[in-house]
Amino acid sequence: MSVSVSPPAIPDSTSIEKASTWVAPLRAEIARVLVGQTELVDRLLVALLTNGHVLLEGVPGLAKTLAVRTLSGALHAQFKRIQFTPDLLPADVLGTMVYHPKDGSFSPRLGPIFANLVLADEINRAPAKVQSALLEAMQERQVTIGDNTYKLPDPFMVLATQNPIDQEGTYTLPEAQLDRFLFKVRVVYPSPAEERKVLDAMATSSPKLEVSQVAKAEDVVASRVLVNSLYMDEKIRDYIVAIIQATRAPETFAPHLKLLIRCGASPRGTINLALAAKAYAFLAGRNYVTPQDIKDLAPDILRHRILLSYEAEAEGVSSEEVIKQLLDKLPVP
């Protein structure tokens, strides 16, 4: 006998307002230390709410590390930074078993992966063996050391950075690992006004970067239940599927794109776009998802999931241009 399960009740605006009381103070505290980068901060919060991971791409000096460190301080979450280098070993990230000669026993020494926010700095400088060691942690939220499996803390988020211009001595991230990142965020240069604020605040040998705890990591975890129950219309669900399908069969909407896309987004992209849109709506104080939420998030969701063809690379066409053309061609509900 099959048992029908009723969908969770859609929360009203009062419930959203009550559950999101931590959002405004957290944004304000981060903005007090981090100038600009509001889009980056929003993506980090969306990833926390959806139990996802973020790949940050940008030239050095754009405050990627500062953003993550500030977020962890404002949440009072445990933060660890791992500098990825060509000689790094999986045990340096995950941990290892330590032998005790006195009694002939072994005990685990847990690695820096055991933290709420893990900054994998210049992740593409480590060899494939180290990058692959992260796959279980990112997907299963657990690490196997020896014969034992250890659960990672909750929340757990990997924020990996990579430099787009210095490719000497780097290793391309495997597609299986790229697909496990919720977002690939391009960190851009600040505007002239923002850069002037950076100059005024940071042009000193001892800048004040103290961060106050204004929220708890538990607040984020508790909000996930509400985020999952936000309303998403059937037309918006169809719109998400249409976007993902268009990356696999672009000739349906734009025939000239067929030669530019070698491989489209996986079903994980479909799921992640829906989850991220709900979290994005929650941060905006809404109990429903809009088509604009989907359009705003789609580039960061799809950027690393679309493999361009050799023709696209030869013509200098970027994934941004391909995604924009697809979104422009698709009818919006």
mmCIF file of C-alpha atoms in Angstrom, residues 5 17 52 96 123 151 175 178 239 245 302 329:
data_model
loop_
_atom_site.group_PDB
_atom_site.id
_atom_site.type_symbol
_atom_site.label_atom_id
_atom_site.label_comp_id
_atom_site.label_asym_id
_atom_site.label_seq_id
_atom_site.Cartn_x
_atom_site.Cartn_y
_atom_site.Cartn_z
ATOM 1 C CA VAL A 5 3.205 12.336 1.628
ATOM 2 C CA GLU A 17 10.760 37.555 8.597
ATOM 3 C CA GLY A 52 26.680 23.766 -1.065
ATOM 4 C CA THR A 96 45.943 10.332 8.988
ATOM 5 C CA ILE A 123 43.008 24.560 -5.274
ATOM 6 C CA LYS A 151 31.386 12.915 10.040
ATOM 7 C CA GLU A 175 34.704 17.645 -14.104
ATOM 8 C CA LEU A 178 33.691 20.920 -10.572
ATOM 9 C CA TYR A 239 11.737 27.088 -16.776
ATOM 10 C CA GLN A 245 17.936 21.150 -21.421
ATOM 11 C CA LEU A 302 26.122 26.871 -15.108
ATOM 12 C CA LYS A 329 16.462 33.023 -26.293
#
